[in-house]
Amino acid sequence: MNGFLSMQAELGMVAAIIIMLLADLILKRPNHKPLQALAVVLTLALTVLCLTEPAGEAFGGMYANTSIASAVKAILTAGTLLVFTLAGRWLEREDTSHKAGEFYTLTLSTLFGMYLMVSSGSFLTFYIGLETASIPMACLVALDKWRHHSAEAGAKFVLSSMFSSALMLYGVSMIYGTSGTAYFTDAAAMLTGTPLQIAAMVFFFAGLGFKISLVPFHAWTPDTYQGAPTPVTGYLSVVSKGAAAFALTAIMMKVFAQMVENWSLMLGIVIVVTITVANLFAVLQKDMKRFMAYSSISQAGYLVLGTLADSGQGIASLVYYLTVYVVANLAIFGIIGIVEQQTGRTDRDAYNGFYRTNPHLTFIMTLALFSLGGIPPFAGFFSKFFVFASAFHAGHWLVVFLALVNTIISLYYYLLVVKAMFITPTESPAPAFRSPALARTGLIICLAGILVLGICSGVYDWLTGLSMQ
């Protein structure tokens, strides 16, 4: 019973989902504003709950929470909170206002699954969490089924998710067959690098590679990002990706510790190919959501770069990178969503002359793009520096060098958007408009994160301390 009570974040999430369901049923008329306020309050409370969650085990070690896992849960919940603040304008539409309850409930359900992924102590718990996160996510992607290509995006997400889950389960079955256990700690002692175990590791990695959008498992990402509702795309690009990246890192370091030479080479090649391919295709994109899809593929490569360190420093750099990535990416998707609802457009030409009519949004967008590109003194520069340093200290200097070269290349396509907003001439720029109060609050929080996270070194030191525990 004491172990079960140690799952305070998961229990709190179950309570939040029930409260959202009841609130949606009680409201007689579709009204997203009270539901949005309730969702924001609940996610704020859950963020605090995650930060105070103790380390512990439950169900015989199938659930194993650590201090760094609690920090990751808090970051993912804070990202969800930002998504909720930025989703108001989309939920004000006549054809979506009645779906607000479903949106918040489904999103919290996916977050519950991610909690289980992050704190799993066995492959069984991990898989339950993965599917709990993936199935509601497919519903979210297809939530705008009568508009644009949302239904098509949902179908592609479901098919790719099924395929990746099958690959991962095939690898898990091999792990169980060769080790006789599904527990991470027990399997680690039995996996010594036999050919069958190497194949199991590859299948497992491929299955999670789909979730993180690593090349060559990325093909579903651009179409799904473009077709899904913009708030869902933002959520998918940071929260879902972050949970899968941390889980991959934790499992590789725990379970496949004796096979580090095998998976570090494989992961290094995948990282370089992922960043390079994504950068080349991002340059060609005209639609902002597809553009950000390839940007997120590239960022996924940098995100898992910390895994190569195979140390507490690597985990800390990955979690810090995730924190910065959440605020920078959601700032951009928040502005894309606002512009889309006002103009009905997501192409880059819609931002021509944007500075003349919406200077504040242009300023936030520019700083977020600079942060993603790694331009100092913004937080993105320090996040890239820390993942580069952790991988370099582990001896992967060639991977770091190639990633650094790609960082310079990525500046080009991020500056294309900046050029459109400030320089590209147009006779009809987007009209001036005022964002909802909660959306402005969310964007201000993202802006503060971009500016402050790079200055406050205590955040990285705190994460390093947690990862060493």
CSV table of C-alpha atoms in Angstrom, one decimal:
chain,number,residue,atom,x,y,z
A,1,MET,CA,0.0,0.0,0.0
A,2,ASN,CA,2.9,2.4,0.8
A,3,GLY,CA,4.4,1.7,-2.6
A,4,PHE,CA,1.1,2.4,-4.3
A,5,LEU,CA,0.8,5.7,-2.4
A,6,SER,CA,4.3,6.7,-3.7
A,7,MET,CA,2.7,7.1,-7.1
A,8,GLN,CA,1.4,10.5,-6.2
A,9,ALA,CA,1.9,12.1,-9.6
A,10,GLU,CA,-0.1,9.2,-11.3
A,11,LEU,CA,-2.8,9.3,-8.7
A,12,GLY,CA,-3.1,13.0,-9.0
A,13,MET,CA,-3.4,12.7,-12.8
A,14,VAL,CA,-6.2,10.1,-12.5
A,15,ALA,CA,-8.0,12.5,-10.2
A,16,ALA,CA,-7.5,15.4,-12.7
A,17,ILE,CA,-8.9,13.3,-15.6
A,18,ILE,CA,-12.0,12.4,-13.5
A,19,ILE,CA,-12.5,16.1,-12.6
A,20,MET,CA,-12.3,17.1,-16.2
A,21,LEU,CA,-14.7,14.4,-17.2
A,22,LEU,CA,-17.2,15.5,-14.6
A,23,ALA,CA,-16.8,19.2,-15.4
A,24,ASP,CA,-17.5,18.5,-19.1
A,25,LEU,CA,-20.6,16.6,-18.2
A,26,ILE,CA,-21.9,19.2,-15.8
A,27,LEU,CA,-21.6,22.1,-18.3
A,28,LYS,CA,-25.0,22.2,-20.1
A,29,ARG,CA,-23.7,24.3,-23.0
A,30,PRO,CA,-20.4,24.0,-24.8
A,31,ASN,CA,-18.1,26.6,-23.3
A,32,HIS,CA,-14.4,26.1,-23.4
A,33,LYS,CA,-13.4,29.0,-21.1
A,34,PRO,CA,-14.3,27.5,-17.8
A,35,LEU,CA,-12.8,24.1,-19.0
A,36,GLN,CA,-9.6,25.9,-20.0
A,37,ALA,CA,-9.3,27.6,-16.7
A,38,LEU,CA,-9.9,24.3,-14.9
A,39,ALA,CA,-7.4,22.5,-17.0
A,40,VAL,CA,-4.8,25.2,-16.4
A,41,VAL,CA,-5.3,25.0,-12.6
A,42,LEU,CA,-5.2,21.2,-12.6
A,43,THR,CA,-1.9,21.1,-14.6
A,44,LEU,CA,-0.4,23.7,-12.4
A,45,ALA,CA,-1.2,21.7,-9.3
A,46,LEU,CA,0.1,18.5,-11.0
A,47,THR,CA,3.4,20.3,-11.8
A,48,VAL,CA,3.9,21.2,-8.1
A,49,LEU,CA,2.9,17.6,-7.2
A,50,CYS,CA,5.5,16.2,-9.5
A,51,LEU,CA,8.2,18.4,-8.0
A,52,THR,CA,7.4,17.1,-4.6
A,53,GLU,CA,7.0,13.4,-5.5
A,54,PRO,CA,9.3,11.1,-3.5
A,55,ALA,CA,11.5,8.4,-5.1
A,56,GLY,CA,10.1,4.9,-4.5
A,57,GLU,CA,8.9,1.6,-6.0
A,58,ALA,CA,5.6,-0.1,-6.4
A,59,PHE,CA,4.2,-3.4,-7.7
A,60,GLY,CA,7.4,-5.3,-6.9
A,61,GLY,CA,9.6,-2.9,-8.8
A,62,MET,CA,7.5,-2.6,-12.0
A,63,TYR,CA,7.1,1.0,-11.1
A,64,ALA,CA,10.4,2.7,-10.1
A,65,ASN,CA,10.4,6.5,-9.6
A,66,THR,CA,13.6,8.5,-9.3
A,67,SER,CA,14.3,12.2,-8.5
A,68,ILE,CA,15.2,12.9,-12.1
A,69,ALA,CA,12.1,11.1,-13.4
A,70,SER,CA,10.0,13.4,-11.1
A,71,ALA,CA,11.7,16.4,-12.6
A,72,VAL,CA,10.9,15.2,-16.2
A,73,LYS,CA,7.3,14.7,-15.2
A,74,ALA,CA,7.2,18.2,-13.9
A,75,ILE,CA,8.7,19.6,-17.2
A,76,LEU,CA,6.2,17.6,-19.3
A,77,THR,CA,3.3,18.8,-17.2
A,78,ALA,CA,4.5,22.4,-17.5
A,79,GLY,CA,4.7,21.9,-21.2
A,80,THR,CA,1.1,20.6,-21.2
A,81,LEU,CA,0.1,23.7,-19.2
A,82,LEU,CA,1.6,25.9,-21.8
A,83,VAL,CA,-0.3,24.0,-24.6
A,84,PHE,CA,-3.6,24.6,-22.7
A,85,THR,CA,-3.0,28.3,-22.4
A,86,LEU,CA,-2.2,28.6,-26.1
A,87,ALA,CA,-5.2,26.5,-27.3
A,88,GLY,CA,-8.0,28.9,-26.4
A,89,ARG,CA,-8.3,30.6,-29.8
A,90,TRP,CA,-8.6,27.3,-31.6
A,91,LEU,CA,-11.2,26.1,-29.1
A,92,GLU,CA,-13.2,29.3,-29.7
A,93,ARG,CA,-14.1,28.2,-33.2
A,94,GLU,CA,-17.7,27.2,-33.6
A,95,ASP,CA,-16.9,23.7,-34.9
A,96,THR,CA,-14.4,22.9,-32.0
A,97,SER,CA,-15.9,24.6,-28.9
A,98,HIS,CA,-18.0,21.5,-28.1
A,99,LYS,CA,-14.8,19.4,-28.3
A,100,ALA,CA,-13.0,21.3,-25.5
A,101,GLY,CA,-13.7,18.6,-22.9
A,102,GLU,CA,-12.5,15.8,-25.1
A,103,PHE,CA,-9.3,17.8,-25.9
A,104,TYR,CA,-8.3,18.3,-22.3
A,105,THR,CA,-9.3,14.8,-21.1
A,106,LEU,CA,-7.5,13.1,-24.0
A,107,THR,CA,-4.4,15.3,-23.5
A,108,LEU,CA,-4.2,14.5,-19.7
A,109,SER,CA,-4.7,10.8,-20.6
A,110,THR,CA,-1.7,10.8,-22.9
A,111,LEU,CA,0.3,12.6,-20.1
A,112,PHE,CA,-0.7,9.8,-17.7
A,113,GLY,CA,0.8,7.3,-20.1
A,114,MET,CA,4.0,9.3,-20.3
A,115,TYR,CA,4.3,9.3,-16.5
A,116,LEU,CA,4.3,5.5,-16.6
A,117,MET,CA,6.9,5.5,-19.3
A,118,VAL,CA,9.2,7.8,-17.4
A,119,SER,CA,8.9,5.8,-14.1
A,120,SER,CA,8.7,2.3,-15.5
A,121,GLY,CA,10.8,-0.4,-13.9
A,122,SER,CA,9.9,-3.2,-16.4
A,123,PHE,CA,9.2,-3.5,-20.0
A,124,LEU,CA,5.6,-4.4,-19.2
A,125,THR,CA,4.9,-1.1,-17.4
A,126,PHE,CA,6.8,0.8,-20.1
A,127,TYR,CA,4.7,-0.7,-22.8
A,128,ILE,CA,1.4,-0.1,-21.0
A,129,GLY,CA,2.5,3.6,-20.6
A,130,LEU,CA,3.5,3.8,-24.2
A,131,GLU,CA,0.1,2.6,-25.5
A,132,THR,CA,-1.8,4.7,-22.9
A,133,ALA,CA,0.0,7.7,-24.4
A,134,SER,CA,-0.3,6.7,-28.0
A,135,ILE,CA,-4.0,5.8,-28.4
A,136,PRO,CA,-5.5,9.0,-27.1
A,137,MET,CA,-2.8,10.9,-29.1
A,138,ALA,CA,-4.2,9.4,-32.3
A,139,CYS,CA,-7.6,10.8,-31.3
A,140,LEU,CA,-6.1,14.2,-30.7
A,141,VAL,CA,-4.4,14.3,-34.1
A,142,ALA,CA,-7.7,13.5,-35.8
A,143,LEU,CA,-9.8,15.9,-33.7
A,144,ASP,CA,-10.3,18.3,-36.6
A,145,LYS,CA,-11.5,15.5,-38.8
A,146,TRP,CA,-13.7,17.7,-41.0
A,147,ARG,CA,-11.0,20.3,-41.6
A,148,HIS,CA,-7.7,20.2,-43.6
A,149,HIS,CA,-6.1,16.8,-43.4
A,150,SER,CA,-6.6,15.9,-39.8
A,151,ALA,CA,-8.3,12.6,-40.4
A,152,GLU,CA,-5.5,11.6,-42.8
A,153,ALA,CA,-2.9,12.7,-40.2
A,154,GLY,CA,-4.7,10.6,-37.6
A,155,ALA,CA,-4.7,7.5,-39.8
A,156,LYS,CA,-0.9,7.9,-40.6
A,157,PHE,CA,-0.2,8.3,-36.9
A,158,VAL,CA,-2.2,5.2,-36.0
A,159,LEU,CA,-0.5,3.1,-38.7
A,160,SER,CA,3.0,4.2,-37.8
A,161,SER,CA,2.3,3.8,-34.1
A,162,MET,CA,1.0,0.2,-34.7
A,163,PHE,CA,4.1,-0.6,-36.7
A,164,SER,CA,6.5,0.9,-34.2
A,165,SER,CA,4.8,-0.8,-31.3
A,166,ALA,CA,5.0,-4.2,-33.1
A,167,LEU,CA,8.8,-3.7,-33.7
A,168,MET,CA,9.4,-2.7,-30.1
A,169,LEU,CA,7.4,-5.7,-28.7
A,170,TYR,CA,9.3,-8.0,-31.0
A,171,GLY,CA,12.5,-6.7,-29.4
A,172,VAL,CA,11.1,-7.0,-25.9
A,173,SER,CA,10.1,-10.6,-26.6
A,174,MET,CA,13.7,-11.4,-27.6
A,175,ILE,CA,15.0,-9.7,-24.4
A,176,TYR,CA,12.6,-11.7,-22.3
A,177,GLY,CA,13.5,-14.9,-24.2
A,178,THR,CA,17.3,-14.4,-23.6
A,179,SER,CA,17.2,-13.0,-20.1
A,180,GLY,CA,14.1,-14.7,-18.6
A,181,THR,CA,12.8,-11.4,-17.1
A,182,ALA,CA,11.1,-8.2,-18.1
A,183,TYR,CA,12.5,-6.1,-15.1
A,184,PHE,CA,15.1,-3.6,-16.1
A,185,THR,CA,17.5,-4.3,-13.2
A,186,ASP,CA,17.4,-8.1,-13.6
A,187,ALA,CA,17.7,-8.0,-17.4
A,188,ALA,CA,20.7,-5.7,-17.3
A,189,ALA,CA,22.8,-8.5,-15.7
A,190,MET,CA,21.8,-11.0,-18.3
A,191,LEU,CA,22.3,-9.0,-21.5
A,192,THR,CA,25.9,-9.5,-22.5
A,193,GLY,CA,25.8,-8.7,-26.3
A,194,THR,CA,24.9,-12.0,-28.0
A,195,PRO,CA,23.7,-11.7,-31.6
A,196,LEU,CA,20.1,-12.3,-30.6
A,197,GLN,CA,20.4,-9.7,-27.9
A,198,ILE,CA,21.9,-7.2,-30.3
A,199,ALA,CA,18.9,-7.8,-32.6
A,200,ALA,CA,16.6,-7.3,-29.7
A,201,MET,CA,18.2,-4.0,-28.9
A,202,VAL,CA,17.9,-2.8,-32.5
A,203,PHE,CA,14.2,-3.7,-32.7
A,204,PHE,CA,13.5,-2.0,-29.4
A,205,PHE,CA,15.5,1.1,-30.5
A,206,ALA,CA,13.7,1.2,-33.9
A,207,GLY,CA,10.3,1.1,-32.1
A,208,LEU,CA,11.1,4.1,-30.0
A,209,GLY,CA,12.8,5.8,-32.9
A,210,PHE,CA,9.4,6.1,-34.5
A,211,LYS,CA,8.1,7.8,-31.4
A,212,ILE,CA,11.0,10.3,-31.3
A,213,SER,CA,11.0,10.8,-35.1
A,214,LEU,CA,14.6,9.8,-35.6
A,215,VAL,CA,15.7,9.2,-39.2
A,216,PRO,CA,14.9,6.7,-40.9
A,217,PHE,CA,11.8,6.3,-38.8
A,218,HIS,CA,10.5,9.9,-39.4
A,219,ALA,CA,8.4,9.6,-42.5
A,220,TRP,CA,5.1,10.0,-40.7
A,221,THR,CA,6.1,13.3,-38.9
A,222,PRO,CA,5.6,16.0,-41.6
A,223,ASP,CA,2.2,14.9,-42.7
A,224,THR,CA,0.9,14.3,-39.2
A,225,TYR,CA,2.2,17.7,-37.9
A,226,GLN,CA,0.7,19.5,-40.9
A,227,GLY,CA,-2.7,17.8,-40.6
A,228,ALA,CA,-3.2,17.8,-36.8
A,229,PRO,CA,-4.7,20.8,-35.0
A,230,THR,CA,-1.8,23.2,-34.3
A,231,PRO,CA,-2.0,23.0,-30.4
A,232,VAL,CA,-1.9,19.2,-30.8
A,233,THR,CA,1.1,19.5,-33.1
A,234,GLY,CA,2.9,21.6,-30.5
A,235,TYR,CA,2.1,19.1,-27.8
A,236,LEU,CA,3.2,16.2,-30.0
A,237,SER,CA,6.5,17.9,-30.9
A,238,VAL,CA,7.7,18.6,-27.4
A,239,VAL,CA,5.8,16.7,-24.6
A,240,SER,CA,5.4,13.3,-26.4
A,241,LYS,CA,8.9,13.5,-27.9
A,242,GLY,CA,10.5,14.5,-24.6
A,243,ALA,CA,8.9,11.6,-22.7
A,244,ALA,CA,10.1,9.0,-25.4
A,245,ALA,CA,13.6,10.5,-25.5
A,246,PHE,CA,14.1,10.3,-21.7
A,247,ALA,CA,12.7,6.8,-21.6
A,248,LEU,CA,15.0,5.7,-24.4
A,249,THR,CA,18.0,7.2,-22.6
A,250,ALA,CA,17.1,5.6,-19.2
A,251,ILE,CA,16.5,2.2,-20.7
A,252,MET,CA,19.7,2.2,-22.8
A,253,MET,CA,21.8,3.1,-19.8
A,254,LYS,CA,20.0,0.7,-17.4
A,255,VAL,CA,19.2,-2.3,-19.4
A,256,PHE,CA,21.8,-2.3,-22.2
A,257,ALA,CA,24.7,-1.1,-20.0
A,258,GLN,CA,26.9,-4.0,-21.0
A,259,MET,CA,26.2,-3.4,-24.7
A,260,VAL,CA,27.2,0.3,-24.7
A,261,GLU,CA,29.8,-0.2,-27.5
A,262,ASN,CA,27.1,-1.6,-29.8
A,263,TRP,CA,24.4,0.9,-29.2
A,264,SER,CA,26.6,4.0,-29.0
A,265,LEU,CA,27.9,3.4,-32.5
A,266,MET,CA,24.4,2.8,-33.8
A,267,LEU,CA,23.0,5.9,-32.0
A,268,GLY,CA,25.8,8.1,-33.2
A,269,ILE,CA,25.1,7.3,-36.8
A,270,VAL,CA,21.4,7.8,-36.4
A,271,ILE,CA,21.9,11.2,-34.7
A,272,VAL,CA,24.2,12.5,-37.5
A,273,VAL,CA,21.8,11.2,-40.2
A,274,THR,CA,18.8,12.6,-38.4
A,275,ILE,CA,20.1,16.1,-38.0
A,276,THR,CA,21.6,16.2,-41.6
A,277,VAL,CA,18.5,14.9,-43.4
A,278,ALA,CA,16.1,17.1,-41.4
A,279,ASN,CA,18.1,20.2,-42.0
A,280,LEU,CA,18.2,19.6,-45.8
A,281,PHE,CA,14.5,19.1,-46.0
A,282,ALA,CA,13.6,22.0,-43.7
A,283,VAL,CA,15.2,24.4,-46.1
A,284,LEU,CA,12.7,23.3,-48.8
A,285,GLN,CA,9.5,23.8,-46.7
A,286,LYS,CA,7.0,26.6,-47.4
A,287,ASP,CA,4.3,25.5,-44.9
A,288,MET,CA,5.3,26.5,-41.3
A,289,LYS,CA,3.9,23.4,-39.7
A,290,ARG,CA,5.9,21.1,-42.1
A,291,PHE,CA,8.9,23.4,-41.5
A,292,MET,CA,8.6,22.9,-37.8
A,293,ALA,CA,8.1,19.2,-38.3
A,294,TYR,CA,11.6,18.9,-39.9
A,295,SER,CA,12.9,21.3,-37.3
A,296,SER,CA,11.6,18.9,-34.6
A,297,ILE,CA,13.2,15.9,-36.3
A,298,SER,CA,16.5,17.8,-36.2
A,299,GLN,CA,16.0,18.8,-32.6
A,300,ALA,CA,15.3,15.1,-31.7
A,301,GLY,CA,18.8,14.3,-32.9
A,302,TYR,CA,20.3,16.9,-30.6
A,303,LEU,CA,18.0,15.8,-27.8
A,304,VAL,CA,19.3,12.2,-27.7
A,305,LEU,CA,22.9,13.3,-28.2
A,306,GLY,CA,23.1,13.3,-24.4
A,307,THR,CA,22.4,9.6,-24.4
A,308,LEU,CA,25.8,9.0,-25.9
A,309,ALA,CA,27.5,10.2,-22.7
A,310,ASP,CA,26.1,7.2,-20.9
A,311,SER,CA,26.4,9.1,-17.6
A,312,GLY,CA,24.5,11.3,-15.2
A,313,GLN,CA,25.9,14.3,-17.0
A,314,GLY,CA,24.3,13.0,-20.2
A,315,ILE,CA,20.9,12.6,-18.6
A,316,ALA,CA,21.1,16.1,-17.0
A,317,SER,CA,22.0,17.7,-20.4
A,318,LEU,CA,19.2,15.8,-22.1
A,319,VAL,CA,16.6,17.0,-19.5
A,320,TYR,CA,18.0,20.6,-19.6
A,321,TYR,CA,17.7,20.5,-23.4
A,322,LEU,CA,14.2,19.3,-23.2
A,323,THR,CA,13.3,22.1,-20.8
A,324,VAL,CA,14.6,24.8,-23.2
A,325,TYR,CA,13.1,23.0,-26.2
A,326,VAL,CA,9.6,23.0,-24.6
A,327,VAL,CA,9.5,26.8,-24.1
A,328,ALA,CA,11.1,27.7,-27.5
A,329,ASN,CA,9.1,25.3,-29.6
A,330,LEU,CA,5.8,26.0,-27.9
A,331,ALA,CA,6.3,29.8,-28.3
A,332,ILE,CA,6.6,29.2,-32.1
A,333,PHE,CA,3.6,26.9,-32.3
A,334,GLY,CA,1.6,29.3,-30.2
A,335,ILE,CA,2.2,32.1,-32.7
A,336,ILE,CA,1.6,29.8,-35.6
A,337,GLY,CA,-1.8,28.8,-34.1
A,338,ILE,CA,-2.7,32.4,-33.4
A,339,VAL,CA,-1.9,33.5,-37.0
A,340,GLU,CA,-3.7,30.4,-38.4
A,341,GLN,CA,-6.9,31.3,-36.5
A,342,GLN,CA,-6.7,34.9,-37.6
A,343,THR,CA,-5.8,34.5,-41.3
A,344,GLY,CA,-6.5,30.8,-42.1
A,345,ARG,CA,-3.0,30.4,-43.4
A,346,THR,CA,0.1,28.4,-42.2
A,347,ASP,CA,2.4,29.2,-45.2
A,348,ARG,CA,5.6,31.2,-44.6
A,349,ASP,CA,4.4,34.0,-46.9
A,350,ALA,CA,1.7,34.8,-44.3
A,351,TYR,CA,4.5,36.2,-42.1
A,352,ASN,CA,5.9,38.6,-44.7
A,353,GLY,CA,6.0,42.0,-43.1
A,354,PHE,CA,4.7,40.6,-39.9
A,355,TYR,CA,6.8,43.0,-37.8
A,356,ARG,CA,4.9,46.0,-39.2
A,357,THR,CA,1.5,44.9,-37.7
A,358,ASN,CA,2.4,42.6,-34.8
A,359,PRO,CA,5.8,43.6,-33.4
A,360,HIS,CA,5.4,41.8,-30.1
A,361,LEU,CA,4.6,38.5,-31.6
A,362,THR,CA,7.5,39.0,-34.1
A,363,PHE,CA,9.9,39.7,-31.2
A,364,ILE,CA,8.9,36.5,-29.4
A,365,MET,CA,9.0,34.4,-32.6
A,366,THR,CA,12.5,35.7,-33.4
A,367,LEU,CA,13.9,34.9,-30.0
A,368,ALA,CA,12.4,31.4,-30.1
A,369,LEU,CA,13.9,30.8,-33.5
A,370,PHE,CA,17.3,32.1,-32.3
A,371,SER,CA,17.1,29.8,-29.3
A,372,LEU,CA,16.3,26.7,-31.5
A,373,GLY,CA,19.2,27.7,-33.7
A,374,GLY,CA,21.6,27.9,-30.7
A,375,ILE,CA,22.5,31.6,-31.0
A,376,PRO,CA,23.9,33.0,-27.8
A,377,PRO,CA,23.0,34.4,-25.3
A,378,PHE,CA,19.6,32.6,-25.4
A,379,ALA,CA,18.9,29.4,-23.6
A,380,GLY,CA,19.1,27.2,-26.7
A,381,PHE,CA,22.9,28.0,-27.0
A,382,PHE,CA,23.5,26.6,-23.5
A,383,SER,CA,21.3,23.6,-24.0
A,384,LYS,CA,23.3,22.7,-27.1
A,385,PHE,CA,26.6,23.4,-25.4
A,386,PHE,CA,25.7,21.0,-22.5
A,387,VAL,CA,24.7,18.1,-24.8
A,388,PHE,CA,27.8,18.7,-26.9
A,389,ALA,CA,30.0,18.7,-23.8
A,390,SER,CA,28.5,15.6,-22.4
A,391,ALA,CA,29.0,13.6,-25.6
A,392,PHE,CA,32.5,15.1,-26.2
A,393,HIS,CA,33.6,14.0,-22.7
A,394,ALA,CA,32.5,10.5,-23.5
A,395,GLY,CA,34.8,10.5,-26.6
A,396,HIS,CA,32.2,11.0,-29.4
A,397,TRP,CA,34.1,14.0,-30.8
A,398,LEU,CA,33.3,13.2,-34.4
A,399,VAL,CA,29.5,13.1,-33.8
A,400,VAL,CA,29.8,16.4,-31.9
A,401,PHE,CA,31.7,18.0,-34.7
A,402,LEU,CA,29.2,16.9,-37.4
A,403,ALA,CA,26.3,18.1,-35.1
A,404,LEU,CA,28.0,21.4,-34.7
A,405,VAL,CA,28.4,21.8,-38.4
A,406,ASN,CA,24.7,21.1,-38.8
A,407,THR,CA,23.9,23.7,-36.2
A,408,ILE,CA,25.4,26.3,-38.5
A,409,ILE,CA,23.3,25.0,-41.4
A,410,SER,CA,20.1,25.1,-39.3
A,411,LEU,CA,20.6,28.8,-38.7
A,412,TYR,CA,19.9,29.4,-42.4
A,413,TYR,CA,16.4,28.1,-42.5
A,414,TYR,CA,15.5,29.6,-39.1
A,415,LEU,CA,16.6,33.0,-40.5
A,416,LEU,CA,14.4,32.5,-43.5
A,417,VAL,CA,11.4,33.0,-41.2
A,418,VAL,CA,13.1,36.0,-39.5
A,419,LYS,CA,13.8,37.5,-42.9
A,420,ALA,CA,10.1,37.1,-43.9
A,421,MET,CA,8.9,38.9,-40.8
A,422,PHE,CA,11.4,41.8,-40.9
A,423,ILE,CA,12.6,42.2,-44.5
A,424,THR,CA,10.5,40.6,-47.2
A,425,PRO,CA,8.3,43.3,-48.7
A,426,THR,CA,4.5,42.8,-49.0
A,427,GLU,CA,1.6,45.0,-49.8
A,428,SER,CA,-0.8,43.1,-47.5
A,429,PRO,CA,0.8,42.0,-44.3
A,430,ALA,CA,-1.2,40.0,-41.7
A,431,PRO,CA,-3.6,42.3,-39.8
A,432,ALA,CA,-2.9,43.5,-36.3
A,433,PHE,CA,-4.7,41.4,-33.7
A,434,ARG,CA,-4.8,40.8,-30.0
A,435,SER,CA,-4.4,37.4,-28.5
A,436,PRO,CA,-6.5,36.0,-25.6
A,437,ALA,CA,-5.2,36.7,-22.1
A,438,LEU,CA,-4.2,33.2,-21.3
A,439,ALA,CA,-2.4,32.9,-24.7
A,440,ARG,CA,-0.5,36.0,-23.9
A,441,THR,CA,0.4,34.6,-20.5
A,442,GLY,CA,1.7,31.4,-22.1
A,443,LEU,CA,3.8,33.3,-24.6
A,444,ILE,CA,5.3,35.5,-21.8
A,445,ILE,CA,6.2,32.4,-19.9
A,446,CYS,CA,7.9,30.9,-23.0
A,447,LEU,CA,9.8,34.2,-23.5
A,448,ALA,CA,10.9,34.3,-19.9
A,449,GLY,CA,12.1,30.7,-20.2
A,450,ILE,CA,14.1,31.5,-23.3
A,451,LEU,CA,15.8,34.5,-21.7
A,452,VAL,CA,16.2,33.2,-18.1
A,453,LEU,CA,17.1,29.5,-18.5
A,454,GLY,CA,20.4,30.4,-20.1
A,455,ILE,CA,21.3,32.8,-17.4
A,456,CYS,CA,20.3,30.8,-14.3
A,457,SER,CA,23.0,28.1,-14.2
A,458,GLY,CA,21.3,26.7,-11.1
A,459,VAL,CA,18.7,24.9,-13.2
A,460,TYR,CA,21.4,22.7,-14.9
A,461,ASP,CA,23.2,22.2,-11.6
A,462,TRP,CA,19.9,21.1,-10.0
A,463,LEU,CA,19.3,18.6,-12.8
A,464,THR,CA,22.8,17.3,-12.5
A,465,GLY,CA,22.4,16.7,-8.8
A,466,LEU,CA,19.1,14.9,-9.4
A,467,SER,CA,20.6,12.7,-12.1
A,468,MET,CA,23.5,11.6,-9.8
A,469,GLN,CA,21.1,10.4,-7.1
